[in-house]
Tab-separated table of C-alpha atoms and ligand atoms in Angstrom:
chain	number	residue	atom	x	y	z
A	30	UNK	CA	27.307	6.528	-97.698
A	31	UNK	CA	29.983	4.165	-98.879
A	32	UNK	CA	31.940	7.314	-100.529
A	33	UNK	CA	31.816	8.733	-97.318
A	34	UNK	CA	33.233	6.370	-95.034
A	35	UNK	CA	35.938	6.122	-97.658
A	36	UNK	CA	36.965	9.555	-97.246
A	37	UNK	CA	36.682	9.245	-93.443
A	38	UNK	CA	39.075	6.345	-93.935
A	39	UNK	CA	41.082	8.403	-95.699
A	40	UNK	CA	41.280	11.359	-93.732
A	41	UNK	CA	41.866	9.232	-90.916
A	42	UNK	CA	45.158	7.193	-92.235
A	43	UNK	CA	46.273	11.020	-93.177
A	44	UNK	CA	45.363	12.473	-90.188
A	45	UNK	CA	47.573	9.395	-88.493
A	46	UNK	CA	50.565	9.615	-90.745
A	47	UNK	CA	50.461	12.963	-89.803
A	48	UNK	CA	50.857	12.532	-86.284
A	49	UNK	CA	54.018	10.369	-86.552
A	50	UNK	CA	55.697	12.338	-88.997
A	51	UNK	CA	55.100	15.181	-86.314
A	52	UNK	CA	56.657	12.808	-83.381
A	53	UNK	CA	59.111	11.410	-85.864
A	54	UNK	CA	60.529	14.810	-86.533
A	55	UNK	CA	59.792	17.191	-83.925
A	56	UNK	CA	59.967	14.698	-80.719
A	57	UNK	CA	61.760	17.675	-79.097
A	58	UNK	CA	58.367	19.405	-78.826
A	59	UNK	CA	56.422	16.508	-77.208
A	60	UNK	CA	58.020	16.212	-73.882
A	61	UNK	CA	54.701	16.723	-71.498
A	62	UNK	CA	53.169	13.568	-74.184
A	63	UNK	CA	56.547	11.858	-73.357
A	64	UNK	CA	56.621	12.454	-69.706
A	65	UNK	CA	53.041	10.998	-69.220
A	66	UNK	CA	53.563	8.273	-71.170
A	67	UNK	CA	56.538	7.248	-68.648
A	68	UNK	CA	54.889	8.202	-66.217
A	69	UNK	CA	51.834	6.475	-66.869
A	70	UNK	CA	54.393	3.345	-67.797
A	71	UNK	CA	55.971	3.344	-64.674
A	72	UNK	CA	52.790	3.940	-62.828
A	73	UNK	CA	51.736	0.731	-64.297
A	74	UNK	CA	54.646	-0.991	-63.592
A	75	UNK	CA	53.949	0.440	-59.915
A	76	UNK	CA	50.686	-1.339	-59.952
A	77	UNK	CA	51.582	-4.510	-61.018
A	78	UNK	CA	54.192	-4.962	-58.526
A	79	UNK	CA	51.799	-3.858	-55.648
A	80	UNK	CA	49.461	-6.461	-57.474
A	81	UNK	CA	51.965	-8.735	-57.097
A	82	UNK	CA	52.484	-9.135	-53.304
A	83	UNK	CA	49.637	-10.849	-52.244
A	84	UNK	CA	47.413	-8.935	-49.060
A	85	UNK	CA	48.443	-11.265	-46.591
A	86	UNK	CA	51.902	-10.865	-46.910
A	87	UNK	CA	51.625	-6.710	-46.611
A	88	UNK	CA	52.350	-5.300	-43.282
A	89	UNK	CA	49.330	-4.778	-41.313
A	90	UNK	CA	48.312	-1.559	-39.628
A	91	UNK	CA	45.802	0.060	-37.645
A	92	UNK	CA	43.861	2.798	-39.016
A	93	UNK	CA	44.037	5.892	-37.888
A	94	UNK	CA	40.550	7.350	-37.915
A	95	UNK	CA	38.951	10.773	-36.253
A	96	UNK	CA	35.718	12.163	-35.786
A	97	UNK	CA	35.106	15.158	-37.887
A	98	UNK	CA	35.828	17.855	-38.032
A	99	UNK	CA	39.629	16.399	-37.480
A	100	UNK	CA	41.383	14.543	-39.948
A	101	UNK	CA	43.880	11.565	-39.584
A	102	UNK	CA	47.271	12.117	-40.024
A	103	UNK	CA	48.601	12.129	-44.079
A	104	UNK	CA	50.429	9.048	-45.103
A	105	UNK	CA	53.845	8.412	-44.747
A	106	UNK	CA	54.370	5.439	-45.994
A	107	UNK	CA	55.891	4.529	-49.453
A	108	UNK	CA	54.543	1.260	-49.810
A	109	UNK	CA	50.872	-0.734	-49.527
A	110	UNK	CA	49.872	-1.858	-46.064
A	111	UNK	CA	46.534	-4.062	-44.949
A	112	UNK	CA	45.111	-1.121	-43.052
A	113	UNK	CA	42.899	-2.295	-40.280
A	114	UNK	CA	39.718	-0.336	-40.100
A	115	UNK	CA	37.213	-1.537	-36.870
A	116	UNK	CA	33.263	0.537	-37.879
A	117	UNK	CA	30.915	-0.177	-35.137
A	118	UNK	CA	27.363	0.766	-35.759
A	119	UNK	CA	25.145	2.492	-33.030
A	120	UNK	CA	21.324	3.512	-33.191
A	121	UNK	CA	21.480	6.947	-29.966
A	122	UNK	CA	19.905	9.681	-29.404
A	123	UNK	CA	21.487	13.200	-29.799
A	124	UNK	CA	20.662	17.001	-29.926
A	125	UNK	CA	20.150	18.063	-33.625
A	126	UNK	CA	19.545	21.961	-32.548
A	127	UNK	CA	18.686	23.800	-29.177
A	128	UNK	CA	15.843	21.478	-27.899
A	129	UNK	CA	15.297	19.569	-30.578
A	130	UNK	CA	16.799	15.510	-30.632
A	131	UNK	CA	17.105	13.252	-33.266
A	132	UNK	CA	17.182	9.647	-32.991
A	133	UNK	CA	20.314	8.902	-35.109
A	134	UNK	CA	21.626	5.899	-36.500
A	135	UNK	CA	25.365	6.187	-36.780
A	136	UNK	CA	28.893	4.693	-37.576
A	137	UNK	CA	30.593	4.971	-34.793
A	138	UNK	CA	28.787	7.115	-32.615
A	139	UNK	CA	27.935	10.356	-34.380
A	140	UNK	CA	27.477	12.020	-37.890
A	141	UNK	CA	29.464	11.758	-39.945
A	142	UNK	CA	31.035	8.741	-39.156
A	143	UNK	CA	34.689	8.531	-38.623
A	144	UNK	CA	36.819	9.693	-41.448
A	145	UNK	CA	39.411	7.103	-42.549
A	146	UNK	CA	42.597	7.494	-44.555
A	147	UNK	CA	44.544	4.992	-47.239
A	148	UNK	CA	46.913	5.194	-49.106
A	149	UNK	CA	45.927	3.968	-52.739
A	150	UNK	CA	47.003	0.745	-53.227
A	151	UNK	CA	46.313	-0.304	-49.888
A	152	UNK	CA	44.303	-3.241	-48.337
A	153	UNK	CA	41.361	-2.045	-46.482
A	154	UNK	CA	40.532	-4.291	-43.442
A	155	UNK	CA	36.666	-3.983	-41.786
A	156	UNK	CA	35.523	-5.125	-38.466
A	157	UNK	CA	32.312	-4.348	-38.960
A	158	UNK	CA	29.965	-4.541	-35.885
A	159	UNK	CA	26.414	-3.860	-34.838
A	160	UNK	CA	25.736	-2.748	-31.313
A	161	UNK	CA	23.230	-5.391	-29.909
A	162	UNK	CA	21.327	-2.043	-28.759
A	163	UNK	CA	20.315	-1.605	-32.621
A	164	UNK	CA	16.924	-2.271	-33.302
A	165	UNK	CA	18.321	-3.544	-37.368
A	166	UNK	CA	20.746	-4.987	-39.444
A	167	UNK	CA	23.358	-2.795	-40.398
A	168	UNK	CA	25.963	-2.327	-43.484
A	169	UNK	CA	28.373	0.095	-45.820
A	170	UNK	CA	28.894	0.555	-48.971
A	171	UNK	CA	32.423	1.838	-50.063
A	172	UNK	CA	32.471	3.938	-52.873
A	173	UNK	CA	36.040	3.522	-52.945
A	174	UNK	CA	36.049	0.140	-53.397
A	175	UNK	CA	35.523	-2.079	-56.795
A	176	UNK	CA	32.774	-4.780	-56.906
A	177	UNK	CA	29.420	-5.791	-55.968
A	178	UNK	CA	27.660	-2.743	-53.726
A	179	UNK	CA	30.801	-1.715	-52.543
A	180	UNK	CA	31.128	-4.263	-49.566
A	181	UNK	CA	27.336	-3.696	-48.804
A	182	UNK	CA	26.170	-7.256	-49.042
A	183	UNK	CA	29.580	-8.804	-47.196
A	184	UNK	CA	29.146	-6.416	-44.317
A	185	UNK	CA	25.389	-6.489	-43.519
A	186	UNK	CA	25.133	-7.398	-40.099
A	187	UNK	CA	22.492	-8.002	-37.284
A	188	UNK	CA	22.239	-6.624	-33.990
A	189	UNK	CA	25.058	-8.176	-31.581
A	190	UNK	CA	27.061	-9.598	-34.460
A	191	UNK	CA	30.547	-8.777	-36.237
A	192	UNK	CA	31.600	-9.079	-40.494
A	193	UNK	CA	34.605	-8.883	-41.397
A	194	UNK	CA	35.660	-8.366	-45.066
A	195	UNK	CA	38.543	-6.281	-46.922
A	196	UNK	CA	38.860	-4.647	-50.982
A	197	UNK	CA	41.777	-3.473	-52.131
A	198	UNK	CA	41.702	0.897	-52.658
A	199	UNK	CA	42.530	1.061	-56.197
A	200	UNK	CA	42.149	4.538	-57.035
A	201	UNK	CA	43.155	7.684	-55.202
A	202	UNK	CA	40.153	9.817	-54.528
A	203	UNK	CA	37.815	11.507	-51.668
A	204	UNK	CA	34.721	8.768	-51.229
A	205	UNK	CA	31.266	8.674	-49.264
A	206	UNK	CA	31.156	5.221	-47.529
A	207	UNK	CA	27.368	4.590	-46.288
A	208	UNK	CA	24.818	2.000	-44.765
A	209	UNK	CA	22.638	0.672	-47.828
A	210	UNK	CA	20.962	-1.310	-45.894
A	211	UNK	CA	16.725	-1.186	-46.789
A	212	UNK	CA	15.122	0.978	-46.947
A	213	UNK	CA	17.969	2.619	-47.751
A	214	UNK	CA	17.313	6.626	-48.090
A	215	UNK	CA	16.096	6.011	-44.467
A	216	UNK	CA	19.412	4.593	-43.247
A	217	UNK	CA	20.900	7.728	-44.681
A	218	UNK	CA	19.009	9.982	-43.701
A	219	UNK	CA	19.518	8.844	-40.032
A	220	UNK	CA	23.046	9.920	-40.557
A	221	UNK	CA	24.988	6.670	-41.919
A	222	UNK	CA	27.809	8.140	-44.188
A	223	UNK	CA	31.056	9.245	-44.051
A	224	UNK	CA	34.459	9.691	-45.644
A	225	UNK	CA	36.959	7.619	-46.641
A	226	UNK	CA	40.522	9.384	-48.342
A	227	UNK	CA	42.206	7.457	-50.525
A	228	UNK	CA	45.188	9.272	-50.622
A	229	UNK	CA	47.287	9.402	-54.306
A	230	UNK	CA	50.545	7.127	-53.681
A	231	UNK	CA	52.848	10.582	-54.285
A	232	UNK	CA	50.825	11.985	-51.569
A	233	UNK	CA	49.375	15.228	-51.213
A	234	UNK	CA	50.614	18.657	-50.913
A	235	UNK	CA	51.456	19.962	-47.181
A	236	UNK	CA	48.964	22.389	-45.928
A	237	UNK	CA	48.224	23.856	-42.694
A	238	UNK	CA	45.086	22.838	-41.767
A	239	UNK	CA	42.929	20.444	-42.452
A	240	UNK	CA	38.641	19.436	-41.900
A	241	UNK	CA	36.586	17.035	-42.036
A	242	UNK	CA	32.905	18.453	-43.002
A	243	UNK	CA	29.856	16.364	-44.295
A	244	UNK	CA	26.340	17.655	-45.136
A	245	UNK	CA	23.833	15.860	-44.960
A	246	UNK	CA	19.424	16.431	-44.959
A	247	UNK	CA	16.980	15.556	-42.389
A	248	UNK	CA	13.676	14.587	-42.515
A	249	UNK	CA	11.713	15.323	-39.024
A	250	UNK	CA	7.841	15.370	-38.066
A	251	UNK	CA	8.170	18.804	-36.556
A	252	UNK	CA	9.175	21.908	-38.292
A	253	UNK	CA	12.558	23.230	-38.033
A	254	UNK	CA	13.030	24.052	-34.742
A	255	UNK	CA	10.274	22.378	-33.172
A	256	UNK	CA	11.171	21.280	-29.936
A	257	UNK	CA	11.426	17.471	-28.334
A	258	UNK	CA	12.747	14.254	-29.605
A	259	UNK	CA	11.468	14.431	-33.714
A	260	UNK	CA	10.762	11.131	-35.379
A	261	UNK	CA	11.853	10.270	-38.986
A	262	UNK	CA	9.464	11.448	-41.725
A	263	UNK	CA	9.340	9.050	-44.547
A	264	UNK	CA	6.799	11.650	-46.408
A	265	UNK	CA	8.868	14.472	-46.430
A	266	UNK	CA	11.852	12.480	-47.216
A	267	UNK	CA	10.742	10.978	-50.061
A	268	UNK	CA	9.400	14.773	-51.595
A	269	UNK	CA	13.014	15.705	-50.576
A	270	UNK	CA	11.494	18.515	-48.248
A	271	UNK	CA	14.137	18.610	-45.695
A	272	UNK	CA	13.704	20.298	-42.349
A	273	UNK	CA	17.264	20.342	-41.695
A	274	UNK	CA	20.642	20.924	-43.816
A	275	UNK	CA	23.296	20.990	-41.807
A	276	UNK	CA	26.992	20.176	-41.823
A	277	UNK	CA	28.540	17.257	-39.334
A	278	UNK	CA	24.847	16.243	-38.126
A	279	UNK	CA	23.698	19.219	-36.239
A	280	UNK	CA	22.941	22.563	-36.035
A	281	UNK	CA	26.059	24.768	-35.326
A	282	UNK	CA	28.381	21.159	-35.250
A	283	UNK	CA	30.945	24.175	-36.834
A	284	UNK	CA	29.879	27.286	-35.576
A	285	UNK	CA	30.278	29.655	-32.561
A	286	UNK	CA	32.089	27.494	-30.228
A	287	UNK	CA	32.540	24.540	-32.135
A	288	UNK	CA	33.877	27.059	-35.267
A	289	UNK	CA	36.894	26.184	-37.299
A	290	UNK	CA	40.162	27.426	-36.684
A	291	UNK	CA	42.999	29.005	-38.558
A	292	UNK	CA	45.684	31.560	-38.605
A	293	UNK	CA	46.292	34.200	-41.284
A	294	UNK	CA	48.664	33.269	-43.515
A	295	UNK	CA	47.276	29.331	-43.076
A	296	UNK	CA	47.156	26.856	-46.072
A	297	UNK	CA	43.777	25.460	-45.351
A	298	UNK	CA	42.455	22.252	-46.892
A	299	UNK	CA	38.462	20.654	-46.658
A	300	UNK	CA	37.662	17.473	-47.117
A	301	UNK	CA	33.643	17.818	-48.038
A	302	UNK	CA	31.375	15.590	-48.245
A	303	UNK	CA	27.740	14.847	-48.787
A	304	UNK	CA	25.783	12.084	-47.448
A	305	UNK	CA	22.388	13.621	-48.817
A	306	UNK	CA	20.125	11.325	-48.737
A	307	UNK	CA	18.628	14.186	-51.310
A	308	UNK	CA	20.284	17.311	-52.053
A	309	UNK	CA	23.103	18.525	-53.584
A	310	UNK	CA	25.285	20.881	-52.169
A	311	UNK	CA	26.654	24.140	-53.883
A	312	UNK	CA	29.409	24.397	-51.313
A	313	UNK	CA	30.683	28.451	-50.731
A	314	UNK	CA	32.794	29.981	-48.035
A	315	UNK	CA	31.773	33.563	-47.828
A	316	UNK	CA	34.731	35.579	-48.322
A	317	UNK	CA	37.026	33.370	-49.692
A	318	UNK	CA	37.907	31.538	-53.301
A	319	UNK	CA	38.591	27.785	-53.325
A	320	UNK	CA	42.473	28.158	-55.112
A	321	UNK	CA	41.928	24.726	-56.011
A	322	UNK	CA	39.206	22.458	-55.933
A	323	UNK	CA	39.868	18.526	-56.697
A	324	UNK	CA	36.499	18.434	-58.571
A	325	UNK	CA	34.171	15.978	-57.215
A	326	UNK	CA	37.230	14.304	-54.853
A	327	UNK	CA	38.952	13.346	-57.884
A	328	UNK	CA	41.678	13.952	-59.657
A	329	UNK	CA	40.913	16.806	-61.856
A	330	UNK	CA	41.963	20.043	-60.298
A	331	UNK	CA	39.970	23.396	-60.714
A	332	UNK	CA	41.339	26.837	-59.949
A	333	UNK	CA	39.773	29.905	-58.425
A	334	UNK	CA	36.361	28.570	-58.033
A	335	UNK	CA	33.520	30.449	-55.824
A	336	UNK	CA	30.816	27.600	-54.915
A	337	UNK	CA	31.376	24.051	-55.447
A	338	UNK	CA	29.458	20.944	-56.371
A	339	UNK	CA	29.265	18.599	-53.971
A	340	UNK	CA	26.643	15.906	-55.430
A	341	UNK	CA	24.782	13.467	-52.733
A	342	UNK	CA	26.942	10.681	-52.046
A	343	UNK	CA	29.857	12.425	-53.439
A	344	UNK	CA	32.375	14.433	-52.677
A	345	UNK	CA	35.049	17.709	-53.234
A	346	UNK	CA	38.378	18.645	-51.738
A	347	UNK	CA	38.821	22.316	-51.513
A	348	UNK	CA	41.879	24.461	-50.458
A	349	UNK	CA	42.358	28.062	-49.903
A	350	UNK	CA	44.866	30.828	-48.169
A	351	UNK	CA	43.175	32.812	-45.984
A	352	UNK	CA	44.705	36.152	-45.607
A	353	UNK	CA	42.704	38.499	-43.465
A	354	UNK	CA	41.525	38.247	-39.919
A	355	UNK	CA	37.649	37.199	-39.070
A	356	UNK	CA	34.915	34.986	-39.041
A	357	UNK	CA	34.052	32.892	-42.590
A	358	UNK	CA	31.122	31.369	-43.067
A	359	UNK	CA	30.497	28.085	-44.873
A	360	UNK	CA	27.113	27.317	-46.361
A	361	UNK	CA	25.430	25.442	-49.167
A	362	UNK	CA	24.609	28.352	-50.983
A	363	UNK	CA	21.131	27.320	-52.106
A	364	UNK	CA	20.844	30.130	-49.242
A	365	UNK	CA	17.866	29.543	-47.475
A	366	UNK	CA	19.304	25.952	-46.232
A	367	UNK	CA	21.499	28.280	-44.847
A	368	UNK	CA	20.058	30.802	-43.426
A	369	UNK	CA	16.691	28.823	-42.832
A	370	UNK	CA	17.673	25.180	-42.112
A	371	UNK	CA	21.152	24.753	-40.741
A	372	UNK	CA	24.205	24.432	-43.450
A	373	UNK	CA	26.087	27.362	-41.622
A	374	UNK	CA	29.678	26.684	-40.447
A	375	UNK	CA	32.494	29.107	-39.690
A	376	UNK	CA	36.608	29.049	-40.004
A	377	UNK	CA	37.458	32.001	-37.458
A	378	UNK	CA	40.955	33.272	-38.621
A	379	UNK	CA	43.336	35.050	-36.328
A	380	UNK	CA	46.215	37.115	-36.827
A	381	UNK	CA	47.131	40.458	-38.870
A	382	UNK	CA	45.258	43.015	-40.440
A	383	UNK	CA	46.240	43.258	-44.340
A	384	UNK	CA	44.768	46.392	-45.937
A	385	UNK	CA	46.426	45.658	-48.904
A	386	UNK	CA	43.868	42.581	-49.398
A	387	UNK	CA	40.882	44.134	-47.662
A	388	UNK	CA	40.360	47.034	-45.468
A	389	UNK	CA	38.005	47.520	-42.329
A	390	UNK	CA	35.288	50.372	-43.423
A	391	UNK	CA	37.078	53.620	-44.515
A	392	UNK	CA	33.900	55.989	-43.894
A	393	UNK	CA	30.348	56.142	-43.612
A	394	UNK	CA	28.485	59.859	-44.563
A	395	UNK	CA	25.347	60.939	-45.630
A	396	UNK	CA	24.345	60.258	-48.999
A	397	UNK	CA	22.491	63.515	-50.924
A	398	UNK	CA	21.427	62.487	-54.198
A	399	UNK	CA	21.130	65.103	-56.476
A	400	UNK	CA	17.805	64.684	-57.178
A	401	UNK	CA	16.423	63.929	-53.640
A	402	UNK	CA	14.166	66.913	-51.920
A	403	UNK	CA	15.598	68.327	-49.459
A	404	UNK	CA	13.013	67.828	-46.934
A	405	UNK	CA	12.074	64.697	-47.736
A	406	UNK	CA	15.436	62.989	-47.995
A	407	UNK	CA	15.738	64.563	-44.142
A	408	UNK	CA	12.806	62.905	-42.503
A	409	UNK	CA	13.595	60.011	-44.109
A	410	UNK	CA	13.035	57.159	-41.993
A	411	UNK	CA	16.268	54.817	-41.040
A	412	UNK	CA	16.484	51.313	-43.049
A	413	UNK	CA	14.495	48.639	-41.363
A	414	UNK	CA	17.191	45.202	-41.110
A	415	UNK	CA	17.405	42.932	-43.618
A	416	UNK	CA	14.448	40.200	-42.579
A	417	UNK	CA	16.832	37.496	-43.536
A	418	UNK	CA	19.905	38.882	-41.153
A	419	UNK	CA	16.994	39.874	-38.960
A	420	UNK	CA	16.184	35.712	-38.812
A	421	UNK	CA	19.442	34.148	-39.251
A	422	UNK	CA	20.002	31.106	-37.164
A	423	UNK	CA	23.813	32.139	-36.607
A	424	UNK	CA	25.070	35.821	-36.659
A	425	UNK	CA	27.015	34.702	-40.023
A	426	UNK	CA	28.103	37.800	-41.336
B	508	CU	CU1	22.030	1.164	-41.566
């Protein structure tokens, strides 16, 4: 034993002498190394200067904050603000699919709740209120802030009554904020989550369009599709046996009329998240490949993914060029949540044709195999539809 850790010793000072004699000699060679590690300097330097000016001497703003699936305009600033942020809770009543309602519990009136945007370094500001209509206390926990439950316990509020608290957003990232109030897989699965973008302090690259889109499960006495006003089952939602997947808290919140919109040519960015309460999301556009992917809403960046992670209560920021004309469909492509339970959405692209990329069908002829009898290859009956394109919810393809 002992000789061993000697020689790891060993190996180790050598291995370290090494490295200097490397830097020593060849610094030429280590520029990226020497880059970051200004970088990362003056980053810090950065920090502790924005540390330094206390919160209530920063320049207070109002948030800008949308319901999805629009986003609030990207930061301009070049310095930390208080950002004031005003979350009102409210327990309503809305359609979930053709004749089917939902009694949701909601930030700000719907599912998700409004998406808010920082700038990291920021002060974030919350008027938190609960709508005297709501039958319980109320509350959210930040994931993009630092401490205790994320702000759960300061903002937990009754019916009729207003908390205030703020926390500093420290790190740039794409974060679920939710109510955790008990029980509190219940409170989600009502429909309390939503996003919060802490945008990087260099800001982020300019593209043309950008969503909002959460997904999120629900838990309802009926089947899927059952019709009336469906109460909350605890049963199913603790098996996680979801009725419903869907994307921004209802069937076809992104689809047909309600679809996404871009041009041809368009720089398109998502900002997806997933409130759960259960499942995770393997988040696919059909047709297209994510270019880059800011895995899990952080800052590693992945290239020319297919289907990405989103995990309950996290997150993913996905961007793409779309280059042909037509309808894409978004799903969680565990595909019978889909096709079956809701998570369809669509980006409907205008513009030109490019054959170069794609083309329409050339031809369609009779197929003789070579080995096929004659006769019976000709009294062949025609292919019945696909069952599952047959049933689709949405016409997604
Ligand atoms: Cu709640």
């Amino acid at each position: 034993m002992k000789r061993q850790a000697l020689a790891a010793i060993i190996a180790s000072v050598f291995a370290l002498a090494a490295c200097g004699q490397q830097a020593a000699e060849k610094p030429a060679e280590q520029p990226a190394a020497t880059a970051e590690a200004s970088a990362s300097a003056a980053s810090t330097a950065e920090q502790s200067a924005a540390a330094e000016t206390p919160a209530g001497e920063l320049p207070v703003i109002d948030a800008i904050v949308t319901h999805a699936p629009e986003v609030p305009p990207a930061i301009d600033r070049d310095h930390p603000a208080k950002v004031r942020v005003k979350m009102e809770t409210v327990e309503k009543t809305m359609k979930m699919a053709d004749g089917v309602d939902y009694h949701y519990w909601t930030f700000n009136g719907d599912v998700p709740g409004q998406m808010i945007r920082v700038r990291e370094g920021d002060t974030v500001e919350v008027e938190f209120s609960n709508h005297p209509s709501s039958t319980v206390p109320h509350n959210v926990d930040f994931h993009a802030a630092t401490g205790p439950g994320g702000g759960a316990e300061a903002t937990f509020t009754a019916p009729g009554r207003t908390s205030t608290f703020s926390f500093k957003a420290l790190q740039a990232g794409l974060y679920i904020y939710h109510c955790a109030v008990a029980p509190v897989g219940m409170h989600i699965a009502n429909g309390m989550y939503g996003l919060i973008l802490v945008e990087p302090k260099e800001g982020l690259p300019k593209v043309d369009k950008e969503f909002y889109i959460v997904q999120g499960d629900f838990y309802t006495k009926g089947k899927y599709g059952a019709q009336g006003l469906q109460a909350f089952d605890m049963d199913k939602a603790v098996k996680e046996q979801p009725e419903y997947v869907v994307f921004n808290g209802h069937v076809g919140a992104i689809a047909g009329d309600n679809a996404l919109k871009a041009k041809t040519g368009d720089t398109v960015r998502m900002y997806v998240g997933n409130g759960g309460p259960n499942l995770v999301s393997s988040f696919h556009v059909i047709g297209e490949i994510f270019d880059k992917v800011y895995v899990e809403g952080g800052k590693l960046i992945n290239e020319n993914v297919q289907s990405t992670i989103v995990p309950a209560g996290g997150a993913a920021i996905v961007e793409f060029k779309v280059d042909i004309p037509g309808s894409y469909t978004l799903v969680d492509h565990s595909i019978f949540r889909a096709f079956n339970k809701g998570a369809l959405g669509q980006l409907k692209v205008e513009g030109e044709e490019n054959p170069e990329i794609m083309t329409k069908k050339l031809s369609d002829t009779e197929y003789k195999p070579a080995d096929a009898p004659a006769a019976a290859a000709a009294s062949a009956p025609a292919a019945p539809a696909p069952a599952a394109e047959a049933s689709a919810p949405q016409n997604a393809y």
